[in-house]
Amino acid sequence: MMDNSVGFSEPNPHSACGHHVLGDDCRFCSIRRLSICSALDQEELSFLEGMSGDSVFEEKSTLFREEDESISVYNVTSGVVRLVRSLPDGRRQITGFALPGDFLGLALQKQWKFSAEAVTDVKACRFKRSTFDDFSEQKPHLMKRMHEFATHELSLAQDHMVLLGRLTAEEKIASFLMVMKRRWTRVEGHELGLIRLPMGRQDIADYLGLTIETVSRVINQMQRDRRLVIVPDGIRFIDAAYFEQHAIA
Amino acid sequence: MMDNSVGFSEPNPHSACGHHVLGDDCRFCSIRRLSICSALDQEELSFLEGMSGDSVFEEKSTLFREEDESISVYNVTSGVVRLVRSLPDGRRQITGFALPGDFLGLALQKQWKFSAEAVTDVKACRFKRSTFDDFSEQKPHLMKRMHEFATHELSLAQDHMVLLGRLTAEEKIASFLMVMKRRWTRVEGHELGLIRLPMGRQDIADYLGLTIETVSRVINQMQRDRRLVIVPDGIRFIDAAYFEQHAIA
DNA sequence: GCCCTCCTTTGATTTGCATCAATGCTGTCG
DNA sequence: CGACAGCATTGATGCAAATCAAAGGAGGGC
């Protein structure tokens, strides 16, 4: 719908990295097509832009904590965020990684139910929750879009439950790599030879319900078996068919 | 808001079990307060009632399969439904149990993403998806209510991920029992000494990412340790403090 | 009542992943 | 450059839960 000319990955007039600098001009937002904003027309976009501001979070910083009140909601525009649930004794489960285009704040509640931590430097479009809620209350198609996002998340959550409850370590890793490949391809707009893994091994472990040692062992075994090569910032598939076969969902 | 006099659990004129017989009269629906319908006013309720029909599914029957088109959506009014994701090789993960008041069909998509199977005899209020979608499209507060349900589900899904990824067998069982206690109390409107477990051990295992043997062993060990007693159709806590302490989330 | 089926329990054994324990690698800062 | 910090890798060992294997109920049909 409407202006679809935003798919460029060349640098645009507004930023050096090829991604939009927010609070700036939604028309040049390279991840708009992926985001909740794609439900909006030009006028609504302008209005929303007026009430947005941009946030920058540096690597390892915290966007918000589980126990915090959710004063703002965010649209990630660049970088990667890990969504974390922690137990009192320090065990943690990463419930997801937010990539550009992902929205944080779907729940219409005052309190966050998870922490969000910047895995890399992160840019996000920020809205005051109360203003955003009022706006979505008046825009049924925005509410619908948020609902679609929520039910999509729910379906992903169910995939993840299958992974956590029923897959072996090898299947977990293979599935994770396939998912990351698919997601990056969608975000970048085209397939890269490389599968970016900006998160550390410990994060992968906490996402898959494994230990760091097991993640390391399995990935390195896959390399020894010539299924993939480990490269800086990620991995590269050698035997794509192997992953197609072992990844579930 | 509006009529809140529906909280009775005494038999009502419409059914012997104290639960509403559907397609009948929403005004007497004992689970309305728990369901999506609580967002509706009298007029909307009447309209919705006109487009609803009631379904009865007997124990072990299938409401719908993962691969089916979702022609109808359901509001469970009595009984328990298991929501299942299956792998090609037969492994399964139960992603949730639907109890009275729970809605099946939040996703605005044509295809189910999971199977639904009656654990007990089940009654449900059925709506034609297309009609229901049209209606919710025109009723922003119904859409909002569905969105609230979806984000609540999402939060429960995250709880479940922590459970599957990071808890021990003992913690999983303790958490499961606490959750069932809470949920039944909400549905029944008052606390029962008994915690109903209408699902079999295999279902509990597939919900918790364990084997049937482990579920059996842990529960029986808890009985030997005088934490609970196993009774027909469920269990009864002896040492409630133990469960408060070991259940997570 | 008795058999048959289905589900649950219990026991013996195995195993996949965790844990414990170094060692290696990379980047950075004095 | 060398030391240190912060991951990642690798190896040795342990253990929780899976698997394999029977044996118990409980309910239903004849």
Coordinates of C-alpha atoms (C1' of nucleotides) in Angstrom, one line a residue:
Chain A
M1 CA 0.0 0.0 0.0
M2 CA 1.0 3.6 -0.7
D3 CA 4.7 4.6 -1.0
N4 CA 6.8 1.4 -1.3
S5 CA 9.9 3.1 -2.5
V6 CA 11.5 2.8 0.9
G7 CA 13.3 -0.5 0.3
F8 CA 16.7 1.0 -0.5
S9 CA 19.6 0.0 1.5
E10 CA 21.9 2.6 0.0
P11 CA 22.6 5.5 2.4
N12 CA 19.7 7.9 2.4
P13 CA 20.0 11.6 3.0
H14 CA 19.2 11.1 6.7
S15 CA 21.8 8.7 8.0
A16 CA 25.1 7.2 7.1
C17 CA 24.1 3.7 7.9
G18 CA 21.3 3.4 5.4
H19 CA 18.7 3.3 8.2
H20 CA 16.5 6.1 9.0
V21 CA 17.3 8.4 11.9
L22 CA 14.1 8.7 13.8
G23 CA 12.0 11.5 14.9
D24 CA 13.3 12.8 11.7
D25 CA 11.1 11.7 8.8
C26 CA 9.0 8.6 8.7
R27 CA 8.9 8.8 4.9
F28 CA 12.5 7.7 4.7
C29 CA 12.3 5.1 7.4
S30 CA 13.8 2.0 5.8
I31 CA 12.1 -0.4 8.2
R32 CA 8.6 1.1 8.0
R33 CA 7.4 -1.7 5.7
L34 CA 8.3 -4.1 8.5
S35 CA 6.9 -2.2 11.3
I36 CA 3.5 -1.4 12.9
C37 CA 3.7 1.9 11.0
S38 CA 3.0 0.3 7.6
A39 CA -0.7 0.3 8.7
L40 CA -0.8 4.1 8.6
D41 CA -1.5 6.6 5.9
Q42 CA 0.5 9.7 5.2
E43 CA -1.5 11.9 7.5
E44 CA -1.5 9.5 10.4
L45 CA 2.2 9.0 9.9
S46 CA 2.8 12.7 10.2
F47 CA 0.8 12.8 13.4
L48 CA 2.7 9.9 14.9
E49 CA 6.0 11.4 13.8
G50 CA 5.0 14.5 15.8
M51 CA 4.6 12.5 18.9
S52 CA 7.7 10.3 18.5
G53 CA 11.3 10.9 19.5
D54 CA 14.3 8.9 18.8
S55 CA 16.3 6.9 21.4
V56 CA 19.8 5.6 21.1
F57 CA 21.0 2.8 23.4
E58 CA 24.5 1.7 23.4
E59 CA 25.6 -1.9 23.4
K60 CA 25.0 -3.7 26.8
S61 CA 22.7 -0.9 28.0
T62 CA 19.2 -1.6 29.3
L63 CA 16.1 -0.2 27.5
F64 CA 13.9 -1.2 30.4
R65 CA 13.6 -3.7 33.2
E66 CA 10.9 -6.3 34.0
E67 CA 9.8 -4.4 37.0
D68 CA 9.7 -1.0 35.3
E69 CA 6.6 0.9 34.5
S70 CA 6.2 1.1 30.7
I71 CA 6.2 4.9 30.1
S72 CA 7.3 4.5 26.6
V73 CA 6.9 2.0 23.8
Y74 CA 9.5 1.5 21.1
N75 CA 9.9 0.6 17.5
V76 CA 13.4 -0.8 16.9
T77 CA 15.0 0.8 13.9
S78 CA 18.5 -0.6 14.1
G79 CA 20.4 -3.0 16.2
V80 CA 19.4 -6.0 18.2
V81 CA 17.7 -6.2 21.6
R82 CA 17.4 -9.2 23.8
L83 CA 14.2 -9.8 25.7
V84 CA 14.9 -11.4 29.0
R85 CA 13.1 -13.0 31.9
S86 CA 15.2 -13.6 34.9
L87 CA 14.7 -15.9 37.9
P88 CA 15.6 -14.7 41.5
D89 CA 18.6 -17.1 41.5
G90 CA 20.1 -15.7 38.3
R91 CA 18.8 -18.3 35.8
R92 CA 17.6 -16.5 32.7
Q93 CA 15.5 -17.2 29.7
I94 CA 15.7 -15.0 26.6
T95 CA 12.2 -15.1 25.1
G96 CA 13.2 -13.4 21.9
F97 CA 15.5 -11.1 20.0
A98 CA 14.0 -7.9 18.7
L99 CA 15.4 -6.8 15.3
P100 CA 14.7 -3.7 13.3
G101 CA 11.0 -3.4 12.6
D102 CA 10.0 -5.1 15.9
F103 CA 7.8 -3.3 18.3
L104 CA 8.2 -3.3 22.1
G105 CA 5.1 -2.5 24.0
L106 CA 2.3 -4.5 22.5
A107 CA 0.8 -5.2 25.9
L108 CA -1.6 -2.5 27.0
Q109 CA -0.4 -2.7 30.6
K110 CA 1.5 -0.4 32.8
Q111 CA 4.3 -2.8 33.6
W112 CA 6.8 -4.5 31.4
K113 CA 6.8 -8.3 31.8
F114 CA 10.4 -8.7 30.6
S115 CA 13.6 -6.7 30.4
A116 CA 15.1 -5.4 27.2
E117 CA 18.8 -5.1 26.8
A118 CA 20.8 -3.8 23.8
V119 CA 22.9 -6.6 22.3
T120 CA 24.5 -4.1 19.9
D121 CA 24.1 -0.3 19.7
V122 CA 20.4 0.2 19.2
K123 CA 18.2 2.9 17.7
A124 CA 14.5 3.0 18.4
C125 CA 11.6 5.2 17.7
R126 CA 10.1 6.1 21.0
F127 CA 6.5 7.0 21.8
K128 CA 5.0 8.0 25.1
R129 CA 2.7 5.1 26.0
S130 CA -0.2 7.2 27.0
T131 CA -0.2 9.2 23.8
F132 CA 0.3 6.1 21.7
D133 CA -2.5 4.3 23.4
D134 CA -4.9 7.2 22.9
F135 CA -3.9 7.3 19.3
S136 CA -4.4 3.6 18.7
E137 CA -7.7 3.8 20.6
Q138 CA -8.9 6.2 17.9
K139 CA -7.4 4.3 15.0
P140 CA -9.0 0.8 14.7
H141 CA -6.7 -0.2 11.9
L142 CA -3.6 0.6 14.1
M143 CA -5.1 -1.5 16.9
K144 CA -5.8 -4.2 14.4
R145 CA -2.2 -4.1 13.2
M146 CA -1.0 -4.3 16.8
H147 CA -3.3 -7.3 17.3
E148 CA -1.8 -8.9 14.2
F149 CA 1.7 -8.3 15.6
A150 CA 0.6 -9.8 18.9
T151 CA -0.9 -12.9 17.4
H152 CA 2.1 -13.4 15.2
E153 CA 4.3 -13.1 18.3
L154 CA 2.1 -15.7 19.9
S155 CA 2.6 -18.1 17.1
L156 CA 6.4 -17.6 17.3
A157 CA 6.2 -18.1 21.1
Q158 CA 4.5 -21.5 20.4
D159 CA 7.2 -22.4 17.9
H160 CA 9.7 -21.5 20.7
M161 CA 7.9 -23.7 23.2
V162 CA 8.2 -26.7 20.9
L163 CA 11.9 -25.9 20.5
L164 CA 12.5 -25.6 24.3
G165 CA 10.3 -28.5 25.3
R166 CA 11.0 -31.1 22.6
L167 CA 14.1 -30.5 20.5
T168 CA 17.6 -31.8 21.0
A169 CA 20.5 -29.4 21.3
E170 CA 21.5 -30.0 17.7
E171 CA 17.9 -29.3 16.5
K172 CA 17.7 -26.2 18.6
I173 CA 20.9 -24.8 17.1
A174 CA 19.9 -25.7 13.6
S175 CA 16.4 -24.2 14.1
F176 CA 17.9 -21.0 15.6
L177 CA 20.3 -20.5 12.7
M178 CA 17.5 -21.0 10.2
V179 CA 15.2 -18.5 11.9
M180 CA 18.0 -15.9 12.1
K181 CA 18.8 -16.4 8.5
R182 CA 15.1 -15.9 7.6
R183 CA 14.7 -12.8 9.8
W184 CA 17.9 -11.1 8.6
T185 CA 16.9 -11.7 5.1
R186 CA 13.6 -10.0 5.7
V187 CA 15.2 -7.1 7.5
E188 CA 18.0 -6.6 5.0
G189 CA 15.6 -7.0 2.1
H190 CA 17.9 -9.5 0.4
E191 CA 19.8 -12.7 1.3
L192 CA 23.3 -12.3 2.7
G193 CA 25.8 -15.2 2.5
L194 CA 26.5 -14.5 6.2
I195 CA 24.1 -15.2 9.0
R196 CA 24.7 -12.4 11.5
L197 CA 24.9 -13.5 15.1
P198 CA 25.5 -10.3 17.0
M199 CA 24.6 -11.9 20.3
G200 CA 27.1 -13.8 22.3
R201 CA 27.1 -17.6 23.0
Q202 CA 25.6 -17.1 26.4
D203 CA 22.7 -15.3 24.9
I204 CA 22.2 -18.0 22.4
A205 CA 22.3 -20.5 25.2
D206 CA 19.8 -18.6 27.3
Y207 CA 17.5 -18.3 24.2
L208 CA 17.7 -22.1 23.5
G209 CA 17.5 -23.4 27.1
L210 CA 21.1 -24.7 26.9
T211 CA 24.4 -23.9 28.5
I212 CA 27.1 -21.8 26.8
E213 CA 29.4 -24.9 26.6
T214 CA 26.7 -26.9 24.8
V215 CA 26.1 -24.1 22.3
S216 CA 29.8 -23.8 21.6
R217 CA 30.3 -27.6 21.3
V218 CA 27.4 -28.1 18.9
I219 CA 28.3 -25.2 16.6
N220 CA 32.0 -26.2 16.6
Q221 CA 31.0 -29.8 15.9
M222 CA 28.9 -28.5 13.0
Q223 CA 32.0 -26.7 11.7
R224 CA 34.1 -29.9 12.0
D225 CA 31.4 -31.8 10.1
R226 CA 31.6 -29.1 7.4
R227 CA 28.0 -28.0 7.8
L228 CA 29.0 -24.4 8.4
V229 CA 31.9 -22.1 9.0
I230 CA 32.3 -19.7 11.9
V231 CA 33.1 -16.2 10.7
P232 CA 33.4 -12.9 12.5
D233 CA 30.0 -11.7 13.6
G234 CA 28.2 -14.9 12.6
I235 CA 28.3 -18.1 10.6
R236 CA 28.0 -19.1 7.0
F237 CA 26.2 -22.2 5.9
I238 CA 28.1 -24.8 3.8
D239 CA 25.6 -27.6 3.9
A240 CA 22.3 -25.7 3.6
A241 CA 20.4 -28.9 3.0
Y242 CA 21.5 -30.2 6.4
F243 CA 19.9 -27.2 8.1
E244 CA 16.7 -27.4 6.1
Q245 CA 16.4 -31.0 7.3
H246 CA 17.3 -30.6 10.9
A247 CA 15.6 -27.3 11.7
I248 CA 12.1 -27.7 12.9
A249 CA 9.4 -25.1 12.3
Chain B
M1 CA -19.4 -2.2 33.9
M2 CA -23.0 -3.2 33.2
D3 CA -24.7 -6.3 34.5
N4 CA -22.3 -8.1 36.9
S5 CA -24.9 -10.4 38.5
V6 CA -23.7 -13.4 36.5
G7 CA -21.3 -14.7 39.1
F8 CA -23.5 -17.3 40.5
S9 CA -22.4 -20.9 40.5
E10 CA -25.7 -22.3 41.6
P11 CA -27.5 -24.2 38.9
N12 CA -29.2 -21.7 36.6
P13 CA -32.5 -22.3 34.7
H14 CA -30.7 -23.2 31.6
S15 CA -28.5 -26.1 32.6
A16 CA -28.0 -28.7 35.2
C17 CA -24.3 -28.2 35.6
G18 CA -24.4 -24.6 36.6
H19 CA -22.9 -23.6 33.3
H20 CA -24.7 -21.8 30.5
V21 CA -26.0 -23.8 27.6
L22 CA -25.0 -21.8 24.6
G23 CA -26.7 -20.3 21.7
D24 CA -29.3 -20.0 24.4
D25 CA -29.0 -16.8 26.3
C26 CA -25.8 -14.9 26.9
R27 CA -27.4 -13.2 29.9
F28 CA -27.1 -16.4 31.9
C29 CA -23.7 -17.4 30.7
S30 CA -21.7 -18.1 33.8
I31 CA -18.4 -17.6 32.2
R32 CA -19.2 -14.4 30.5
R33 CA -17.3 -12.4 33.0
L34 CA -14.1 -14.4 32.1
S35 CA -14.6 -14.2 28.4
I36 CA -14.1 -11.9 25.6
C37 CA -17.9 -11.2 25.8
S38 CA -17.5 -9.1 29.0
A39 CA -16.4 -6.2 26.7
L40 CA -19.9 -6.1 25.1
D41 CA -23.0 -4.2 26.1
Q42 CA -26.5 -5.7 26.1
E43 CA -27.2 -4.8 22.5
E44 CA -23.9 -6.1 21.1
L45 CA -24.4 -9.3 23.2
S46 CA -27.7 -9.9 21.6
F47 CA -26.3 -9.4 18.1
L48 CA -23.4 -11.7 18.9
E49 CA -25.8 -14.2 20.3
G50 CA -27.7 -14.2 17.1
M51 CA -24.6 -15.2 15.2
S52 CA -23.4 -17.8 17.6
G53 CA -24.2 -21.5 17.8
D54 CA -23.2 -24.0 20.4
S55 CA -20.9 -26.9 19.8
V56 CA -20.4 -30.0 21.9
F57 CA -17.3 -32.0 21.6
E58 CA -17.0 -35.3 23.3
E59 CA -13.9 -36.3 25.3
K60 CA -10.9 -37.1 23.0
S61 CA -12.5 -35.6 19.9
T62 CA -10.7 -32.9 17.9
L63 CA -12.1 -29.4 17.6
F64 CA -9.7 -28.6 14.8
R65 CA -6.3 -29.5 13.5
E66 CA -3.1 -27.5 13.0
E67 CA -3.5 -27.6 9.2
D68 CA -7.2 -26.8 9.1
E69 CA -8.7 -23.6 7.8
S70 CA -10.2 -21.7 10.7
I71 CA -13.8 -21.4 9.6
S72 CA -15.1 -20.9 13.2
V73 CA -13.8 -19.4 16.4
Y74 CA -14.7 -20.7 19.8
N75 CA -15.4 -19.6 23.3
V76 CA -15.0 -22.5 25.6
T77 CA -17.9 -22.6 28.1
S78 CA -17.2 -25.9 29.8
G79 CA -14.6 -28.6 29.8
V80 CA -10.9 -28.6 29.0
V81 CA -9.2 -28.4 25.6
R82 CA -5.5 -29.1 25.0
L83 CA -3.7 -27.0 22.4
V84 CA -1.1 -29.2 20.6
R85 CA 1.8 -28.7 18.3
S86 CA 3.1 -31.9 16.8
L87 CA 6.3 -32.8 15.1
P88 CA 6.4 -35.1 12.0
D89 CA 8.1 -37.8 14.1
G90 CA 5.3 -37.8 16.7
R91 CA 6.9 -35.7 19.4
R92 CA 4.4 -33.2 20.7
Q93 CA 4.3 -30.1 22.8
I94 CA 1.1 -28.9 24.4
T95 CA 1.3 -25.1 24.4
G96 CA -1.7 -24.6 26.7
F97 CA -4.9 -25.9 28.1
A98 CA -8.1 -23.9 27.4
L99 CA -10.5 -23.7 30.3
P100 CA -14.0 -22.2 30.4
G101 CA -13.8 -18.6 29.4
D102 CA -10.9 -19.1 27.1
F103 CA -11.1 -18.0 23.5
L104 CA -9.8 -20.0 20.5
G105 CA -9.3 -18.0 17.4
L106 CA -7.5 -14.8 18.4
A107 CA -5.3 -14.9 15.4
L108 CA -6.8 -13.1 12.4
Q109 CA -5.5 -15.7 10.0
K110 CA -7.2 -18.4 7.9
Q111 CA -5.2 -21.2 9.3
W112 CA -4.9 -22.7 12.7
K113 CA -1.4 -22.9 14.0
F114 CA -2.1 -25.7 16.5
S115 CA -4.6 -28.5 17.0
A116 CA -7.3 -28.4 19.7
E117 CA -8.4 -31.6 21.3
A118 CA -11.1 -32.1 23.9
V119 CA -9.6 -33.5 27.1
T120 CA -13.0 -33.8 28.7
D121 CA -16.4 -33.4 27.1
V122 CA -16.4 -29.8 26.0
K123 CA -19.0 -27.2 25.2
A124 CA -18.2 -24.1 23.3
C125 CA -19.8 -21.1 21.8
R126 CA -19.1 -21.1 18.1
F127 CA -18.9 -18.1 15.7
K128 CA -18.3 -18.1 12.0
R129 CA -14.9 -16.5 11.7
S130 CA -15.9 -14.2 8.9
T131 CA -18.9 -12.9 10.7
F132 CA -17.0 -12.5 13.9
D133 CA -14.1 -10.7 12.2
D134 CA -16.6 -8.3 10.5
F135 CA -18.2 -7.6 13.9
S136 CA -14.9 -7.0 15.7
E137 CA -13.8 -4.8 12.9
Q138 CA -16.7 -2.6 13.6
K139 CA -16.4 -2.7 17.4
P140 CA -13.1 -1.2 18.4
H141 CA -13.6 -2.2 22.1
L142 CA -14.1 -5.8 21.1
M143 CA -10.9 -5.7 19.0
K144 CA -9.2 -4.1 22.0
R145 CA -10.4 -6.9 24.2
M146 CA -9.1 -9.5 21.8
H147 CA -5.8 -7.7 21.8
E148 CA -5.7 -7.7 25.6
F149 CA -6.4 -11.4 25.5
A150 CA -3.6 -11.9 23.0
T151 CA -1.0 -10.0 24.9
H152 CA -2.1 -11.8 28.1
E153 CA -1.6 -15.1 26.3
L154 CA 1.8 -13.8 25.1
S155 CA 2.8 -13.1 28.7
L156 CA 1.7 -16.6 29.7
A157 CA 3.7 -18.0 26.8
Q158 CA 6.8 -16.2 28.1
D159 CA 6.2 -17.7 31.5
H160 CA 6.0 -21.1 29.9
M161 CA 9.2 -20.5 28.0
V162 CA 11.0 -19.9 31.3
L163 CA 9.5 -23.1 32.6
L164 CA 10.4 -25.2 29.6
G165 CA 13.9 -23.7 29.2
R166 CA 15.1 -23.2 32.8
L167 CA 13.2 -25.1 35.4
T168 CA 13.9 -28.6 36.9
A169 CA 11.3 -31.3 36.7
E170 CA 10.2 -30.7 40.3
E171 CA 9.9 -26.9 39.7
K172 CA 7.9 -27.6 36.5
I173 CA 5.4 -29.8 38.3
A174 CA 5.1 -27.4 41.3
S175 CA 4.6 -24.4 38.9
F176 CA 2.0 -26.3 36.9
L177 CA 0.0 -27.3 39.9
M178 CA 0.0 -23.7 41.2
V179 CA -1.1 -22.4 37.9
M180 CA -3.9 -24.9 37.6
K181 CA -5.0 -24.1 41.2
R182 CA -5.2 -20.4 40.3
R183 CA -6.9 -20.9 37.0
W184 CA -9.6 -23.2 38.4
T185 CA -10.2 -20.9 41.3
R186 CA -10.9 -18.1 38.8
V187 CA -13.2 -20.2 36.7
E188 CA -15.1 -21.7 39.6
G189 CA -15.3 -18.4 41.4
H190 CA -14.1 -19.8 44.7
E191 CA -11.3 -21.9 45.9
L192 CA -11.7 -25.7 46.0
G193 CA -9.7 -28.0 48.2
L194 CA -9.1 -30.1 45.2
I195 CA -6.9 -29.1 42.2
R196 CA -8.6 -30.7 39.2
L197 CA -6.3 -32.4 36.7
P198 CA -8.7 -33.7 34.1
M199 CA -5.8 -34.3 31.7
G200 CA -3.8 -37.4 31.7
R201 CA -0.1 -37.8 32.8
Q202 CA 1.0 -37.9 29.2
D203 CA -0.7 -34.5 28.6
I204 CA 1.0 -33.0 31.6
A205 CA 4.3 -34.4 30.4
D206 CA 3.8 -32.9 26.9
Y207 CA 2.9 -29.6 28.5
L208 CA 6.0 -29.5 30.7
G209 CA 8.5 -30.9 28.3
L210 CA 9.0 -34.1 30.3
T211 CA 8.2 -37.8 29.9
I212 CA 5.2 -39.5 31.4
E213 CA 7.5 -41.5 33.7
T214 CA 9.1 -38.4 35.1
V215 CA 5.8 -36.7 35.7
S216 CA 4.5 -39.8 37.5
R217 CA 7.7 -40.2 39.6
V218 CA 7.8 -36.5 40.7
I219 CA 4.2 -36.4 41.6
N220 CA 4.4 -39.6 43.5
Q221 CA 7.5 -38.5 45.2
M222 CA 5.7 -35.4 46.3
Q223 CA 3.0 -37.6 47.8
R224 CA 5.6 -39.7 49.6
D225 CA 7.1 -36.5 51.0
R226 CA 3.6 -35.5 52.2
R227 CA 3.5 -32.4 50.0
L228 CA 0.2 -33.4 48.4
V229 CA -2.2 -36.3 48.1
I230 CA -3.3 -37.8 44.8
V231 CA -7.1 -38.1 44.6
P232 CA -9.5 -39.0 41.8
D233 CA -9.5 -36.3 39.1
G234 CA -6.7 -34.3 40.7
I235 CA -4.5 -33.7 43.7
R236 CA -4.9 -31.9 47.0
F237 CA -2.1 -29.8 48.5
I238 CA -1.0 -30.8 52.0
D239 CA 2.1 -28.5 52.2
A240 CA 0.9 -25.4 50.4
A241 CA 4.0 -23.4 51.5
Y242 CA 6.2 -25.9 49.7
F243 CA 4.4 -25.1 46.4
E244 CA 4.4 -21.4 47.0
Q245 CA 8.2 -21.7 47.4
H246 CA 9.0 -24.0 44.6
A247 CA 6.7 -22.7 41.9
I248 CA 8.2 -20.1 39.7
A249 CA 6.2 -17.3 38.1
Chain C
dG1 C1' -17.2 -62.1 37.9
dC2 C1' -13.4 -62.0 34.6
dC3 C1' -10.9 -60.4 30.7
dC4 C1' -9.2 -56.8 28.1
dT5 C1' -7.6 -52.2 27.3
dC6 C1' -5.7 -48.1 28.7
dC7 C1' -3.3 -45.5 31.7
dT8 C1' -0.1 -45.1 35.7
dT9 C1' 3.4 -46.5 38.5
dT10 C1' 7.9 -48.4 39.6
dG11 C1' 12.5 -50.2 38.8
dA12 C1' 16.9 -50.7 36.1
dT13 C1' 19.8 -48.7 33.0
dT14 C1' 21.5 -45.3 29.7
dT15 C1' 22.5 -40.9 27.9
dG16 C1' 22.5 -36.1 26.6
dC17 C1' 23.5 -32.2 28.5
dA18 C1' 25.2 -29.8 32.7
dT19 C1' 28.8 -28.9 35.6
dC20 C1' 33.5 -28.3 36.8
dA21 C1' 37.9 -27.0 35.3
dA22 C1' 41.3 -25.3 32.3
dT23 C1' 43.1 -23.3 28.3
dG24 C1' 42.8 -20.3 24.2
dC25 C1' 41.8 -16.2 21.7
dT26 C1' 41.0 -11.1 20.9
dG27 C1' 41.0 -6.6 21.9
dT28 C1' 42.3 -2.9 24.8
dC29 C1' 44.7 -0.1 27.9
dG30 C1' 48.6 1.3 30.6
Chain D
dC1 C1' 54.6 -4.7 24.1
dG2 C1' 52.8 -7.3 28.0
dA3 C1' 49.1 -7.8 31.1
dC4 C1' 44.5 -8.1 31.8
dA5 C1' 39.5 -8.7 30.9
dG6 C1' 36.0 -10.9 28.7
dC7 C1' 34.4 -14.2 25.8
dA8 C1' 34.8 -18.9 23.5
dT9 C1' 36.5 -23.4 23.3
dT10 C1' 37.7 -27.9 24.9
dG11 C1' 38.1 -31.8 28.1
dA12 C1' 36.8 -34.7 32.1
dT13 C1' 33.2 -36.0 35.0
dG14 C1' 28.6 -36.0 37.1
dC15 C1' 23.8 -36.3 37.2
dA16 C1' 18.8 -35.4 36.1
dA17 C1' 15.8 -37.0 33.2
dA18 C1' 15.1 -40.2 29.3
dT19 C1' 14.7 -44.7 27.8
dC20 C1' 13.7 -49.5 28.3
dA21 C1' 11.0 -52.8 30.7
dA22 C1' 7.5 -54.7 33.7
dA23 C1' 4.0 -54.7 36.7
dG24 C1' -0.1 -52.4 38.8
dG25 C1' -4.6 -50.5 39.0
dA26 C1' -9.3 -48.9 37.2
dG27 C1' -13.1 -49.1 34.3
dG28 C1' -16.0 -51.2 30.7
dG29 C1' -18.0 -54.9 28.1
dC30 C1' -19.7 -59.5 28.0

